[in-house]
mmCIF file of C-alpha atoms in Angstrom:
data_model
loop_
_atom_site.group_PDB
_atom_site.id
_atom_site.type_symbol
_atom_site.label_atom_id
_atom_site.label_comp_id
_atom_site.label_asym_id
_atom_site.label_seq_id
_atom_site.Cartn_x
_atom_site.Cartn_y
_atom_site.Cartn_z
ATOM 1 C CA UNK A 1 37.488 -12.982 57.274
ATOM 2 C CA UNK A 2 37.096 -16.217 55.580
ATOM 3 C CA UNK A 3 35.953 -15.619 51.300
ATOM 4 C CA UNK A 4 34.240 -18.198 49.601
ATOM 5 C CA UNK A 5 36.899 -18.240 47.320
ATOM 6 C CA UNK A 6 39.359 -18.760 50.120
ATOM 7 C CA UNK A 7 37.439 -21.209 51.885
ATOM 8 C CA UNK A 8 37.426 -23.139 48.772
ATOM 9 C CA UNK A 9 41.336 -23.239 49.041
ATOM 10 C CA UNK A 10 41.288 -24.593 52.570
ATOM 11 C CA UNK A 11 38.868 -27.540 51.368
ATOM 12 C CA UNK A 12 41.667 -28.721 49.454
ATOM 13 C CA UNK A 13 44.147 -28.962 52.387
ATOM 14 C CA UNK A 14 42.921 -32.105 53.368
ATOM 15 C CA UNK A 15 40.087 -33.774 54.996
ATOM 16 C CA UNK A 16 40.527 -32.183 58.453
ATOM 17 C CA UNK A 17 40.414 -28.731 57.339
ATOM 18 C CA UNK A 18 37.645 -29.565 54.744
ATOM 19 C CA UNK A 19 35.280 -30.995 56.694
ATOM 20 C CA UNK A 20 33.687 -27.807 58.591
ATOM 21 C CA UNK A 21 34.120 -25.596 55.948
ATOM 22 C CA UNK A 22 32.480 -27.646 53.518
ATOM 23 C CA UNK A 23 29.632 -28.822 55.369
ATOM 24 C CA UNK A 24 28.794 -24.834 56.151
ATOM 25 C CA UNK A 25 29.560 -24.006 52.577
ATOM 26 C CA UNK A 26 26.763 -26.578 51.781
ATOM 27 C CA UNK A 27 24.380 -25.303 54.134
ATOM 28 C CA UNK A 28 24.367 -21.973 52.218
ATOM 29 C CA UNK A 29 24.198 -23.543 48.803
ATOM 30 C CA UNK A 30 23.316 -22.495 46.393
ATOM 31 C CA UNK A 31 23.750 -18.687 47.621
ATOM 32 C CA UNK A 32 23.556 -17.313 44.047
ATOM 33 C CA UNK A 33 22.343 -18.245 40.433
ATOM 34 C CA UNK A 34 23.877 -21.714 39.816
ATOM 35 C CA UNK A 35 25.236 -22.198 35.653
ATOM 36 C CA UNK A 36 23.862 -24.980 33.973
ATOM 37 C CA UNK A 37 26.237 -25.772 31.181
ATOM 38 C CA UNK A 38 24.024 -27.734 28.009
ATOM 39 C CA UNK A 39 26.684 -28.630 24.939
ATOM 40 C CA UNK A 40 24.044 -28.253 22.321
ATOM 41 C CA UNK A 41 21.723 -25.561 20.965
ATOM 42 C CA UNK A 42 18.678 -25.022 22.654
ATOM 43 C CA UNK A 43 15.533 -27.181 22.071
ATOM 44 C CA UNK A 44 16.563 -30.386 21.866
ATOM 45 C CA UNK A 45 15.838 -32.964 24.303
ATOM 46 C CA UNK A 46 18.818 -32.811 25.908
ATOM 47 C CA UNK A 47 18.279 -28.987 26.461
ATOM 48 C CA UNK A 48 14.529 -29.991 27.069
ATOM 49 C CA UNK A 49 15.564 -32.346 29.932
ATOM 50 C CA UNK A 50 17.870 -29.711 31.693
ATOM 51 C CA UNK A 51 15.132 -27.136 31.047
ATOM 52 C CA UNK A 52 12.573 -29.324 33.002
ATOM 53 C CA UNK A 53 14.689 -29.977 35.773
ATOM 54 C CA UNK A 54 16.659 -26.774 36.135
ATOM 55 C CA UNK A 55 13.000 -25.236 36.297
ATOM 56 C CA UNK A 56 12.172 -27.298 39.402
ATOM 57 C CA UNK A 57 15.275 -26.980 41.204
ATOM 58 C CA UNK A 58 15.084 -23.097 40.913
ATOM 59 C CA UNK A 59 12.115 -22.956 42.667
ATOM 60 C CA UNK A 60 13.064 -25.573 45.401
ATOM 61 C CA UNK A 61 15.963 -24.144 46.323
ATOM 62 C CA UNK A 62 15.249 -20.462 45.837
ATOM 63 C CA UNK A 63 18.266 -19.654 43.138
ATOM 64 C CA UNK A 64 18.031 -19.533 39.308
ATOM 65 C CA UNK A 65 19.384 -22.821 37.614
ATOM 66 C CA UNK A 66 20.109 -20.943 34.434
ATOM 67 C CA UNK A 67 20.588 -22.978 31.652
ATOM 68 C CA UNK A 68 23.865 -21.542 29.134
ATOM 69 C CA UNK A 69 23.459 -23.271 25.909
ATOM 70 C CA UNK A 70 27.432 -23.742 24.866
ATOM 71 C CA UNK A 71 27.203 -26.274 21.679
ATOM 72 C CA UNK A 72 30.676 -26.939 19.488
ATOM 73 C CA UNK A 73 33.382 -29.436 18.782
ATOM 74 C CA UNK A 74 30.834 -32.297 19.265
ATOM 75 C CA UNK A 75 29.970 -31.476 22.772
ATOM 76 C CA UNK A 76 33.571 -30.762 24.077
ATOM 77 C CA UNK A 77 33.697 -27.231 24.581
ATOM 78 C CA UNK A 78 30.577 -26.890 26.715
ATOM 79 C CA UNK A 79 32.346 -29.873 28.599
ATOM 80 C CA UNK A 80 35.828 -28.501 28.996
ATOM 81 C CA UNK A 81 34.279 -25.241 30.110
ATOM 82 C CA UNK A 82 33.059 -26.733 33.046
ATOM 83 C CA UNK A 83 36.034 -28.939 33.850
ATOM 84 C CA UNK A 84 37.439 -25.756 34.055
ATOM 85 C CA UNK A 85 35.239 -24.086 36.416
ATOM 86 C CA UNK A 86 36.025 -23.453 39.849
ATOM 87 C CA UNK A 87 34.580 -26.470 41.565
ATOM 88 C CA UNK A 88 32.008 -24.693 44.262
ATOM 89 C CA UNK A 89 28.910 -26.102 42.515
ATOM 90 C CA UNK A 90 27.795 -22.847 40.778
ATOM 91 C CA UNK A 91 28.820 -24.356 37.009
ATOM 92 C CA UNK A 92 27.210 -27.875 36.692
ATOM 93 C CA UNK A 93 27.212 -29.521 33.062
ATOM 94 C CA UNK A 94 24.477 -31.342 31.514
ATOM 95 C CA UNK A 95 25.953 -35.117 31.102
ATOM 96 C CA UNK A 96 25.237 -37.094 27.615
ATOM 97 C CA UNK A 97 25.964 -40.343 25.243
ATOM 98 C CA UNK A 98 28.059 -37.592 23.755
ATOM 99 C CA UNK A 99 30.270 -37.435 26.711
ATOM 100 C CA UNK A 100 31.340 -40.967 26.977
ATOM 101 C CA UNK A 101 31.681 -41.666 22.886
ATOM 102 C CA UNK A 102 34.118 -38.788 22.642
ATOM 103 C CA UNK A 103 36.262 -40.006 25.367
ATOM 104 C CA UNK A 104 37.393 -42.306 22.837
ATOM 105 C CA UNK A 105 36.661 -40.622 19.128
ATOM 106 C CA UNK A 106 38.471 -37.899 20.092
ATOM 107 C CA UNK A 107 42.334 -38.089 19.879
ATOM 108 C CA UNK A 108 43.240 -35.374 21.302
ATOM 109 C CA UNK A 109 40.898 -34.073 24.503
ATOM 110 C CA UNK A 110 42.230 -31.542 26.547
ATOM 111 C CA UNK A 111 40.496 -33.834 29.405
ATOM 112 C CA UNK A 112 39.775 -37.185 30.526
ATOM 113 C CA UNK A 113 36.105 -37.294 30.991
ATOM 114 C CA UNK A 114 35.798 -39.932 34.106
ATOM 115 C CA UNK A 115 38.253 -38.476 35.496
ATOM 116 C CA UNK A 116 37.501 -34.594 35.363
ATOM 117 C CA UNK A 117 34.100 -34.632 36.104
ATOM 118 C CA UNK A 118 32.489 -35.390 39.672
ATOM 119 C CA UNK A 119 28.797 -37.256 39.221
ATOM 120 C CA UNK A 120 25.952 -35.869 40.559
ATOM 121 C CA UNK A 121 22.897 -37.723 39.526
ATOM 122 C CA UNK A 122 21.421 -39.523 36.500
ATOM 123 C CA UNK A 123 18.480 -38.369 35.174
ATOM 124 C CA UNK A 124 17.169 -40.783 32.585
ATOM 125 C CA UNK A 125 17.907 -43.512 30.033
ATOM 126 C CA UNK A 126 16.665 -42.592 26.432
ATOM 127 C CA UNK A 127 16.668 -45.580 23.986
ATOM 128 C CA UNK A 128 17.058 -45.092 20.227
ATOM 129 C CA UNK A 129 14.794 -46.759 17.948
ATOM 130 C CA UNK A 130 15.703 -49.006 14.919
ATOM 131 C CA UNK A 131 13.206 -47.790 12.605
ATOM 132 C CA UNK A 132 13.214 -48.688 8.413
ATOM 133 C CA UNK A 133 11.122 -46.770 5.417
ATOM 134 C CA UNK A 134 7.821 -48.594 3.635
ATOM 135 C CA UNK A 135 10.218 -50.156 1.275
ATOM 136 C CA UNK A 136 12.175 -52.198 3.490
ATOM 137 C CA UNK A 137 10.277 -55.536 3.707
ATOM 138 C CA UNK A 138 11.533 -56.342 6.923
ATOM 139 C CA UNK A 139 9.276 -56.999 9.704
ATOM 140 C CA UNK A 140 11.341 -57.998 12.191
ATOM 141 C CA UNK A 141 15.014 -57.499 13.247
ATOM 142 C CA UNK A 142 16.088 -61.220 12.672
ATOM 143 C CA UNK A 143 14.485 -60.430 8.972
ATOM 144 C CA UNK A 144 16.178 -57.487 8.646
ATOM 145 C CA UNK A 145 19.245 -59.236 9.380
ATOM 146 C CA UNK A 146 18.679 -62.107 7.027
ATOM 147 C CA UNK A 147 17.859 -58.804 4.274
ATOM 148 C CA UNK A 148 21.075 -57.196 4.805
ATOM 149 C CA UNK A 149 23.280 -60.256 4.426
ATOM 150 C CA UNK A 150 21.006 -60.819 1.021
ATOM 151 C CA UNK A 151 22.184 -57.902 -0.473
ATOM 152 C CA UNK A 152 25.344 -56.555 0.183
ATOM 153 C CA UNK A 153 26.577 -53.269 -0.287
ATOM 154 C CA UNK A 154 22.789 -52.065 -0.793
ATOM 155 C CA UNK A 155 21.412 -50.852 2.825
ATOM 156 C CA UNK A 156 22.030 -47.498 4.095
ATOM 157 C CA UNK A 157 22.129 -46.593 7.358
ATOM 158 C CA UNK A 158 21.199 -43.147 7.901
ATOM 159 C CA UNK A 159 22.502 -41.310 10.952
ATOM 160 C CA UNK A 160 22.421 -37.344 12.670
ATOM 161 C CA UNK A 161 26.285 -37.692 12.451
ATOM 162 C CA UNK A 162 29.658 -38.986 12.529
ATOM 163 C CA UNK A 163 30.326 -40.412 16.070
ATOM 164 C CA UNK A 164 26.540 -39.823 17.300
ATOM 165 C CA UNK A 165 25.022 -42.110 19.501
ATOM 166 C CA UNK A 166 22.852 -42.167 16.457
ATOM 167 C CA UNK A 167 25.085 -43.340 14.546
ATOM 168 C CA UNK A 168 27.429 -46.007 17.148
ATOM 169 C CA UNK A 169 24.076 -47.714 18.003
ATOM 170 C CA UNK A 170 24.079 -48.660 14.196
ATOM 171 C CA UNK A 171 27.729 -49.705 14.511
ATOM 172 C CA UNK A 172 27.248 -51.929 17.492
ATOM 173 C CA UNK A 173 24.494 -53.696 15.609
ATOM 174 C CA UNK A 174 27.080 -54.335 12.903
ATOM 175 C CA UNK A 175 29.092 -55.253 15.425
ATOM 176 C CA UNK A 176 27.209 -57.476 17.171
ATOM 177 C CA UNK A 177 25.389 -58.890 14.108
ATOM 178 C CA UNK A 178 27.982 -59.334 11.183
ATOM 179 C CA UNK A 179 24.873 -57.598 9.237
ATOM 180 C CA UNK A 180 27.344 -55.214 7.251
ATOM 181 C CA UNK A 181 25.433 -51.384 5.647
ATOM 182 C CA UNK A 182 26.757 -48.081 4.602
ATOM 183 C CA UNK A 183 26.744 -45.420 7.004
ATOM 184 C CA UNK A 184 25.558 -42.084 5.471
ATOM 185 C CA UNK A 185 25.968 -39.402 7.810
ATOM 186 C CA UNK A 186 23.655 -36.187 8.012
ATOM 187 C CA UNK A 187 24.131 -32.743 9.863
ATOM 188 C CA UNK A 188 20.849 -33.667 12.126
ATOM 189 C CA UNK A 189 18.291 -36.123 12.625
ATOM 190 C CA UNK A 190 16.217 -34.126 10.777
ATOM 191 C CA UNK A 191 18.011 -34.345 7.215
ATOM 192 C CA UNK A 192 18.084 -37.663 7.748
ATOM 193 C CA UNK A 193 14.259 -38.633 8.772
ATOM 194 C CA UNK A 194 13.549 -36.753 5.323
ATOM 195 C CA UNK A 195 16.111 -39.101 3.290
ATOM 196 C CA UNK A 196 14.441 -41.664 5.003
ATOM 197 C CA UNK A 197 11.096 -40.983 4.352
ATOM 198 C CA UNK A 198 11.808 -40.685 0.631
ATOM 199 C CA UNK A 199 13.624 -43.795 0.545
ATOM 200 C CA UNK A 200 17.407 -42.077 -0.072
ATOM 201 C CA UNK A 201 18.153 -44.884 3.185
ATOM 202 C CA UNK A 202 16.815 -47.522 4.939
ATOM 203 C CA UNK A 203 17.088 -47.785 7.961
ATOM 204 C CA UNK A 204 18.028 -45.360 11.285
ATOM 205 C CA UNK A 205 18.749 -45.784 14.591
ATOM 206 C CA UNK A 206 17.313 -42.531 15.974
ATOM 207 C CA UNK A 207 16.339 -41.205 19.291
ATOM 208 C CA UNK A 208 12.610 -42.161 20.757
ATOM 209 C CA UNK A 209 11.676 -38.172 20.815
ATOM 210 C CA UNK A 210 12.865 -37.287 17.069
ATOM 211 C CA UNK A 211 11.648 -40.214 15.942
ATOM 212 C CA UNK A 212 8.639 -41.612 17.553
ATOM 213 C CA UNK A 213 5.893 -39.251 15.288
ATOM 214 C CA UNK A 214 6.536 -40.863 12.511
ATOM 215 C CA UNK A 215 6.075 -44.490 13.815
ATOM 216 C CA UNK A 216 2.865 -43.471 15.031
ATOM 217 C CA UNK A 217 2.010 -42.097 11.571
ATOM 218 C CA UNK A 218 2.895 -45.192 9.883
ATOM 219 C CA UNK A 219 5.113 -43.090 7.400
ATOM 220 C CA UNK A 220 8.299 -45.530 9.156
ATOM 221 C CA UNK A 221 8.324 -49.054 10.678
ATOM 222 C CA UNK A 222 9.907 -49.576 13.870
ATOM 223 C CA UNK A 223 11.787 -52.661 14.385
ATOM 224 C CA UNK A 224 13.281 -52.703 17.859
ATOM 225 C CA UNK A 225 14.158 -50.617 20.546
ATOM 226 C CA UNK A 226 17.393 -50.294 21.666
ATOM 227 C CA UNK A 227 16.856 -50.394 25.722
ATOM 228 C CA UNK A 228 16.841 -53.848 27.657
ATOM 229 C CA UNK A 229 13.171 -53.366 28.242
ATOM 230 C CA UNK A 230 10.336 -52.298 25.814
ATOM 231 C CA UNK A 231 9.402 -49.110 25.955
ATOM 232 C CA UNK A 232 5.835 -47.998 27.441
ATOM 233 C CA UNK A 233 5.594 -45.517 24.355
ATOM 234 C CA UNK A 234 5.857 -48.696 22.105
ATOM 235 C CA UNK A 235 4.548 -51.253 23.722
ATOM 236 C CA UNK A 236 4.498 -53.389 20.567
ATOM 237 C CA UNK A 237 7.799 -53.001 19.441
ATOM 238 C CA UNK A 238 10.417 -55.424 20.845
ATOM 239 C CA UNK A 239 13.658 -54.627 21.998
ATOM 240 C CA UNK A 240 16.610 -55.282 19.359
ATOM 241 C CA UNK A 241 17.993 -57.697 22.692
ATOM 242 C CA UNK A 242 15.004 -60.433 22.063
ATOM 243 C CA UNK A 243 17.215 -61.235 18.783
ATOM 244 C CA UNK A 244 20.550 -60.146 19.332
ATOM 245 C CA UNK A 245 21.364 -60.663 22.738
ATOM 246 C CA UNK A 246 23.279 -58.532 25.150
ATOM 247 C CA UNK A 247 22.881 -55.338 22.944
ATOM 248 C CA UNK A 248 21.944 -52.010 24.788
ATOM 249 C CA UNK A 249 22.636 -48.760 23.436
ATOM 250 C CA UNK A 250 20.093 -46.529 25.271
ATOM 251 C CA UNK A 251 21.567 -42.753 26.046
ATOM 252 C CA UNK A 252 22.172 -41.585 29.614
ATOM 253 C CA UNK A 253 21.428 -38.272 30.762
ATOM 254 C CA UNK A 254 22.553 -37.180 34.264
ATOM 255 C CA UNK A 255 24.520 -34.161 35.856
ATOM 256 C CA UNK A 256 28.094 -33.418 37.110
ATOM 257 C CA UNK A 257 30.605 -31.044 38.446
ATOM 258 C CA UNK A 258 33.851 -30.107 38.075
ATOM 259 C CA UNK A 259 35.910 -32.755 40.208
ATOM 260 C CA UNK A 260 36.844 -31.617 43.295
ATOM 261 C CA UNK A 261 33.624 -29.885 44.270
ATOM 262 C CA UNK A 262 32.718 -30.629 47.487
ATOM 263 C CA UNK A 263 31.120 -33.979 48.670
ATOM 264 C CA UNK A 264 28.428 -32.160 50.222
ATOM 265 C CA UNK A 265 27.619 -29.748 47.583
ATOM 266 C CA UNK A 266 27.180 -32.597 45.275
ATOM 267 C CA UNK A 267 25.236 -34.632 48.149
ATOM 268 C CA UNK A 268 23.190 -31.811 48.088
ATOM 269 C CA UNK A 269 22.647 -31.711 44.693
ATOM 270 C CA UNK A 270 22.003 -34.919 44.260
ATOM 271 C CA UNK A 271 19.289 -35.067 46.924
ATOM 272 C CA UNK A 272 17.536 -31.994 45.248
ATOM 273 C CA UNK A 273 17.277 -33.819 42.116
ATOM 274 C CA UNK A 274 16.398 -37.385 43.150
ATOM 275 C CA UNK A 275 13.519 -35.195 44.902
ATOM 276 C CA UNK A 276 12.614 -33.978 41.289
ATOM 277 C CA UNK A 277 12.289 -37.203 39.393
ATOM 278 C CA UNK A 278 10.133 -39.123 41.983
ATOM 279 C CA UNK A 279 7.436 -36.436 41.737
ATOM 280 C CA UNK A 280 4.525 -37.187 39.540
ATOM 281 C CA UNK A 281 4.157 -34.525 36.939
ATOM 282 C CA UNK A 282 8.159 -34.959 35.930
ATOM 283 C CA UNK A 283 8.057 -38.711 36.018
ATOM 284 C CA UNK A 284 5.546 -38.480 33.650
ATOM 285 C CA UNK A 285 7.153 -36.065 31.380
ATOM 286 C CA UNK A 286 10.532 -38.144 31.457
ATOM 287 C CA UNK A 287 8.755 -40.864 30.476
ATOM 288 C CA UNK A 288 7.348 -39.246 27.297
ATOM 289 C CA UNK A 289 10.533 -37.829 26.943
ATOM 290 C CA UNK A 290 11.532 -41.815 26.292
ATOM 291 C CA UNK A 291 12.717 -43.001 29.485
ATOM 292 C CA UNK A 292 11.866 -43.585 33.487
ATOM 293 C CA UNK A 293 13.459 -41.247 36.203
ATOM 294 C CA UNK A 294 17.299 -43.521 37.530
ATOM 295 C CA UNK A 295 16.917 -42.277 41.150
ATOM 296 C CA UNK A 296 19.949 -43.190 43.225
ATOM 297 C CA UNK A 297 23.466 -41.722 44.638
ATOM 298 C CA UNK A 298 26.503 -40.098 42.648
ATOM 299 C CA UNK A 299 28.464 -43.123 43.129
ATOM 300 C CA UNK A 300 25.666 -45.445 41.279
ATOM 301 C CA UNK A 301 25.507 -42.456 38.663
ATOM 302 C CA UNK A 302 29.628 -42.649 38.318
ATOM 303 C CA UNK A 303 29.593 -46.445 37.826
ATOM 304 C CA UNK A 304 27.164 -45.936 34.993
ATOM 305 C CA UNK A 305 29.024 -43.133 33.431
ATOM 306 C CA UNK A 306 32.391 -45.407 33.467
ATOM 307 C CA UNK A 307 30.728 -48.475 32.027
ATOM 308 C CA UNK A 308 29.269 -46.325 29.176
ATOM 309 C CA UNK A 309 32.716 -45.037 28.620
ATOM 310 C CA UNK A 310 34.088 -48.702 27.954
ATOM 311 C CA UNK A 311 31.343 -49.901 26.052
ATOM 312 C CA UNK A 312 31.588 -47.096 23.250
ATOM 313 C CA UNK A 313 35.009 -47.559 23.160
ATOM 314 C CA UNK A 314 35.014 -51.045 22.198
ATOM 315 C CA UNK A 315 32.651 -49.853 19.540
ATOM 316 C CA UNK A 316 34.447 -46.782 18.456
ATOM 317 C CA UNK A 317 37.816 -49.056 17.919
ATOM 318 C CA UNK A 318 35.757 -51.708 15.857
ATOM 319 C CA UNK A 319 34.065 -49.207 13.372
ATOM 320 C CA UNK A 320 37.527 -47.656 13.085
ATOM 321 C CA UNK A 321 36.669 -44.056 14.307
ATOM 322 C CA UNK A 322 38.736 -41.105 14.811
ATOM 323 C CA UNK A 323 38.431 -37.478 15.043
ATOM 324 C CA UNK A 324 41.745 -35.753 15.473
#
């Protein structure tokens, strides 16, 4: 009698034993409660996005997607528990900006992150939104630009932490603009929209959902968004790419599996959730979570997971980041 566990051992033999035992292992998937692996505490919108999507799949395909909050060393031990999973597709991990910065910040990863995980599917890109208090008279990004170079040493740059997507889309501006400010790093976004509200800094680069309230309130100016495209939440605001061009620093959600799960597990999978982000109701929510449903195959989702990687490393080596 074949296990599963056992079966999983032939698939590794080699394509000709694989292919049978795979494509029936699929079939049957997911026989039990599949292990959703999110690398932060619950209720954020990254554990909001797996939460709405987990939801759907459990009731498509008939098994619990249940969602194991596993936060810590920046996101890397919820990751490296799931690069250590057996690969059958029953521990999947929640994929995030987080994933590709540390790649590089981190000196010394018990993984490599392109290599050790297997895509499955993106979900949705997120931009962040360069938003300044009342006092900052900026009205645009090019003045904002032209303020910073007027006084050096004097603008603050609030972020929710070292080596957050926060705070590299603030570095690639810096980067790409020569438009040099102080980085003050908080423990949350949440520390730092009060700092920023009482005019401690001036200016943040924070996600759409944390953020957006207080736009709407008028209690913060937006400036730009940090996507290609303007956003359909702020129609008005242009993107920070209509004056600097070429920047993009939008974060990319998606899922994968340990490598070495089986192609047709992850086909599966990735069939099941492309079926949950074209339907209606969780468009719509993805979109006021900040950004549309990215439908397409694991390979597309890979390609966009590697050029992520090499973008934040180029911007992780100019600001001079480390974590050892």
């Amino acid at each position: 009698m074949i296990t599963r566990r056992s079966a999983l051992g032939l698939l590794a033999a080699g394509p000709l034993a694989a292919s049978p035992l795979s494509k029936a292992f699929a079939a049957d998937y997911p026989a039990r409660p599949v292990k959703w692996v999110v690398p932060y505490p619950p209720g954020g919108a990254t554990d909001i996005i797996a939460r709405l999507i987990g939801q759907r799949l459990s009731e498509k395909l008939g098994q619990q997607f249940i969602i194991e909050n596993k936060p810590g060393a920046g996101n890397n031990i919820g990751t490296e528990s799931v690069i250590n999973a057996e690969p059958d597709g029953y521990t999947i991990l929640l994929v995030n900006p987080a994933n590709y910065i540390n790649a590089t910040l981190y000196a010394n990863l018990k993984f490599n992150f392109v290599r050790d995980i297997a895509p499955v599917a993106a979900f949705n890109r997120v931009p962040n939104v360069m938003t300044v208090n009342k006092d900052v008279p900026a009205k645009t990004v090019a003045e904002f630009i032209a303020y910073v170079k007027a006084n050096p040493g004097k603008v603050n740059m609030a972020s929710s932490g070292n080596g957050t997507s926060v705070h590299l889309s603030g570095e690639l501006f810096m980067a790409m603009t020569g438009a040099k400010m102080q980085h003050v790093p908080y423990r949350g976004a949440a520390l730092a929209i009060t700092d920023m509200l009482g005019g401690q800094v001036q200016v943040i680069f924070d996600n759409m959902p944390s953020i957006i309230q207080h736009i709407r309130s008028n209690s913060l100016r937006a400036l730009g968004v940090t996507s290609t495209e303007r956003s359909p939440l702020l129609p008005d605001v242009q993107t920070v790419a209509e004056t600097v061009p070429g920047y993009e620093a939008s974060a990319l959600f998606g899922m994968g599996a340990p490598k070495n799960t089986p192609k047709e597990v992850i086909a599966k999978l990735n069939g099941e959730v492309n079926a949950v982000l074209a339907e209606p109701d969780i468009k719509k929510r993805l979109v006021e979570l900040g950004g549309e449903p990215l439908i397409g195959t694991p390979e597309a989702f890979g390609d966009m997971v590697k050029a992520e990687t090499d973008k934040w490393k180029k911007v992780v080596e100019f600001a001079g980041l480390k974590v050892e």
